Short mmCIF file of C-alpha atoms in Angstrom, two decimals:
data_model
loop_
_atom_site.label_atom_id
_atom_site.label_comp_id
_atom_site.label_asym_id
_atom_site.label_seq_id
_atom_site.Cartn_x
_atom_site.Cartn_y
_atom_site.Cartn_z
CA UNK E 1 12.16 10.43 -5.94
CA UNK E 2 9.08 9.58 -4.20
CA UNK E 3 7.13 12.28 -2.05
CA UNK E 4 7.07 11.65 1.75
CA UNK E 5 3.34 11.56 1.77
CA UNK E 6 2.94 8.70 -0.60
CA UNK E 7 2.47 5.73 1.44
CA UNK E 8 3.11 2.59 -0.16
CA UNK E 9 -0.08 0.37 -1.36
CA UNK E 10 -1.47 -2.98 -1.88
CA UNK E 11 -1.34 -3.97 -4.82
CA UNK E 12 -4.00 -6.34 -6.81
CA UNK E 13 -3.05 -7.73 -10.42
CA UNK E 14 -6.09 -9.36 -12.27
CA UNK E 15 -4.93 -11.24 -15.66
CA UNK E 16 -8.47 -13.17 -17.34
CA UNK E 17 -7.93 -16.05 -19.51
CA UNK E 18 -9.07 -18.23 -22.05
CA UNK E 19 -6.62 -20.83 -23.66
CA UNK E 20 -3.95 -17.97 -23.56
CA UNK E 21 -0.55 -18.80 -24.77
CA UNK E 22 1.30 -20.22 -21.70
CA UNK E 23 4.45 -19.16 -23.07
CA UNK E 24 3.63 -15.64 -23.25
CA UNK E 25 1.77 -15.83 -19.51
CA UNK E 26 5.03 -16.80 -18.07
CA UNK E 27 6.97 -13.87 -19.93
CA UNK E 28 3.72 -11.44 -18.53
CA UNK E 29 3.86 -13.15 -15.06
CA UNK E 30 8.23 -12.79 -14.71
CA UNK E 31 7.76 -9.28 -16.08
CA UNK E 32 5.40 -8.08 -13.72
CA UNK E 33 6.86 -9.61 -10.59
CA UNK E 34 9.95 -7.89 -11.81
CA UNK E 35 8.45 -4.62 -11.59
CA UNK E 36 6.66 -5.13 -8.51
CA UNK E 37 10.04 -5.97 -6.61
CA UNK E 38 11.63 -2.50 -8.17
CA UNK E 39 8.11 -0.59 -7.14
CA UNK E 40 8.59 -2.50 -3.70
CA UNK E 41 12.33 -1.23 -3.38
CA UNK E 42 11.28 2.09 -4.24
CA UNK E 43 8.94 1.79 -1.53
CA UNK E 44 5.54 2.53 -3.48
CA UNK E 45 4.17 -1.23 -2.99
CA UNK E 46 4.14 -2.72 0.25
CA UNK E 47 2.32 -6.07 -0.76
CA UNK E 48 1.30 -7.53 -4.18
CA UNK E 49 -0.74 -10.23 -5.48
CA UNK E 50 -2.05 -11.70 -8.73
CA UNK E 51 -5.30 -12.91 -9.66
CA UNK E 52 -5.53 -15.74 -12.69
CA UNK E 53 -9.35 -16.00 -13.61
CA UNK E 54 -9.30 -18.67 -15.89
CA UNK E 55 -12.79 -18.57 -18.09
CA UNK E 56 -13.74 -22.07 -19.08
CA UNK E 57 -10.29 -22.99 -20.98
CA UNK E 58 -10.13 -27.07 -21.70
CA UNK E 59 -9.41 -28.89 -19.06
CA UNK E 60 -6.04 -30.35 -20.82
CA UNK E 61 -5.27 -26.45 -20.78
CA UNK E 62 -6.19 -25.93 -17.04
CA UNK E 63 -3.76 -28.73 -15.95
CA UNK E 64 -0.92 -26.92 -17.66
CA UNK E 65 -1.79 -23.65 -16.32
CA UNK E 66 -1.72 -25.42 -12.43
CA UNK E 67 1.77 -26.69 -13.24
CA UNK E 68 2.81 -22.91 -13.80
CA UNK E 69 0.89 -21.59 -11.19
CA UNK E 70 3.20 -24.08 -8.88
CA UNK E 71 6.12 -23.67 -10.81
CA UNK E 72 5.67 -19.45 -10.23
CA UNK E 73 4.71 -19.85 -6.82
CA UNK E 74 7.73 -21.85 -5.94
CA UNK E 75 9.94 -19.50 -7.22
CA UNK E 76 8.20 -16.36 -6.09
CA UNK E 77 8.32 -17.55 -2.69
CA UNK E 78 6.38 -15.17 -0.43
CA UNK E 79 7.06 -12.07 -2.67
CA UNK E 80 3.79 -12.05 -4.31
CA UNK E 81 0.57 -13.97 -3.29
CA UNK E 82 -0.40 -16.12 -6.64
CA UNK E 83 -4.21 -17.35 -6.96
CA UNK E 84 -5.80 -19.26 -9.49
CA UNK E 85 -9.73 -19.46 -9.90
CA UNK E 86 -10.58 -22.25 -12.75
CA UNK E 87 -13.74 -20.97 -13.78
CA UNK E 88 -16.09 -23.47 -15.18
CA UNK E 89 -18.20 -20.55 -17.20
CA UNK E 90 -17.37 -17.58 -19.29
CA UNK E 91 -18.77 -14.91 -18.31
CA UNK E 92 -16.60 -12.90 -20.42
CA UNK E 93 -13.43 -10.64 -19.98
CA UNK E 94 -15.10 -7.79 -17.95
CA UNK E 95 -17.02 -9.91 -15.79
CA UNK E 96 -13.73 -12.25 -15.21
CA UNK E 97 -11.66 -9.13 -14.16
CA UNK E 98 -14.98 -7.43 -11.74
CA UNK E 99 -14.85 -11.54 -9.86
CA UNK E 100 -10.79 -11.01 -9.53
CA UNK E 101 -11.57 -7.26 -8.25
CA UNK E 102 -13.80 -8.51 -5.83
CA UNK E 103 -12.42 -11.39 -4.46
CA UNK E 104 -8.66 -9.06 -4.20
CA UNK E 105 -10.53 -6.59 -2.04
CA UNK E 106 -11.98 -9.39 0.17
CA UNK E 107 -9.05 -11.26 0.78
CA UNK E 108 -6.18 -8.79 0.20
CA UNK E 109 -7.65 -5.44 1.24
CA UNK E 110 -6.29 -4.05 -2.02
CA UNK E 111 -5.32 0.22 -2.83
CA UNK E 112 -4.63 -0.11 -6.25
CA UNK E 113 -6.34 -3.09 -8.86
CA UNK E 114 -4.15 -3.65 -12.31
CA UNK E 115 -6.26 -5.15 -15.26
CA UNK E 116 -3.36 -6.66 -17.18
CA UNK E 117 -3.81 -8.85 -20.37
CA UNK E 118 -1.62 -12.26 -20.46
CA UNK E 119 0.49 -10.93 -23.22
CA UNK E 120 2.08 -7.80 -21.91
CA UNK E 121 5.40 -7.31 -20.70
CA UNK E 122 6.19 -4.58 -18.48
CA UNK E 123 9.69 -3.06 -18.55
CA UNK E 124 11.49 -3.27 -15.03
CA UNK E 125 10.64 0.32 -13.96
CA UNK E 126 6.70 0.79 -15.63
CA UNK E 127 5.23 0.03 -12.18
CA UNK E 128 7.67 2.31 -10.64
CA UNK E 129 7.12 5.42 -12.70
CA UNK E 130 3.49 4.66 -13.02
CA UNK E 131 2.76 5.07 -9.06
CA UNK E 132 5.33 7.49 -8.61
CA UNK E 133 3.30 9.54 -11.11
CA UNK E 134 -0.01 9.76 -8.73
CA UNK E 135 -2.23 8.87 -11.79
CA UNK E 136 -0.31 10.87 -14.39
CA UNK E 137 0.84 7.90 -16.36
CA UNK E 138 -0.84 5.14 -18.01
CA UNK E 139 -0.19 1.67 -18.68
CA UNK E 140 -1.72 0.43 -22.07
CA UNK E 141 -0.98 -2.02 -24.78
CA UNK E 142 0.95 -0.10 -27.73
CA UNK E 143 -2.55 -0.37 -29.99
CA UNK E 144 -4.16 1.83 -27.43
CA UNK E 145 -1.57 3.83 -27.08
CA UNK E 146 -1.34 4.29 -31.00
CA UNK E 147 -4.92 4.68 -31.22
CA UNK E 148 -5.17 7.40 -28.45
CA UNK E 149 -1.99 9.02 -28.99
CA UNK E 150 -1.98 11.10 -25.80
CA UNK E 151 0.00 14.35 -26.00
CA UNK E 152 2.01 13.20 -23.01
CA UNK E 153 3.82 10.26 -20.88
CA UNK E 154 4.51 10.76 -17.74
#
């Protein structure tokens, strides 16, 4: 299944937003620690956490996105490390995702860094096969994929 010299990683998630749907963050955010506990049993991730960069949504918007935050981290317990950065600028999706890369690495020490949009959701084993793979597979949203139609998955 997985070969003896893979040693399990850290594991950084960055998700940027900007008045996302909430709704669909919380299907992204149960998805994803999903897959991160079957990656963890499989022993490919030793640690995870997930970095919300929040770029300048309304503050009425912000409020709501603390109560989940909470809500997530109370019921994630000490599975995965949740952080939220409000940002009071924009700076833009790239630059949001480059602040969560850097501040992962500081605190976290992170191997691996996932740039994951608030609207995906990852089936139970895509974290899984995509380590297991040692690069060979990619994670994309299906209009990439469509667009790029690579000859092969995994």
């Amino acid at each position: 299944m997985i070969p003896e010299a893979q040693a399990a990683i850290t594991l950084s998630v960055s998700v940027v937003l900007h008045d996302s749907d909430l709704d669909l963050l919380r299907s992204t955010l149960t998805s994803l620690e999903i897959s991160i506990a079957a990656a963890r049993a499989a022993g490919l991730i030793a640690s995870a956490s997930v970095q919300l960069r929040d770029n300048a949504s309304p503050p009425e918007y912000q409020t709501a996105l603390e109560a989940l935050v909470q809500e997530l981290r109370a019921s994630w317990a000490d599975r995965v490390a949740l952080s939220l950065d409000l940002g009071s600028d924009n700076p833009g999706f790239g630059a949001g995702h480059n602040r969560a890369q850097a501040q992962s690495r500081e605190q976290a020490g992170a191997d691996q860094l996932l740039i994951l949009n608030p609207d995906v959701y990852l089936d139970e084993s895509a974290l899984t096969e995509g380590l297991a793979s040692r690069g060979r597979c990619i994670i994309t949203s299906i209009e990439t994929w469509r667009r790029l139609r690579p000859p092969s998955f995994c």
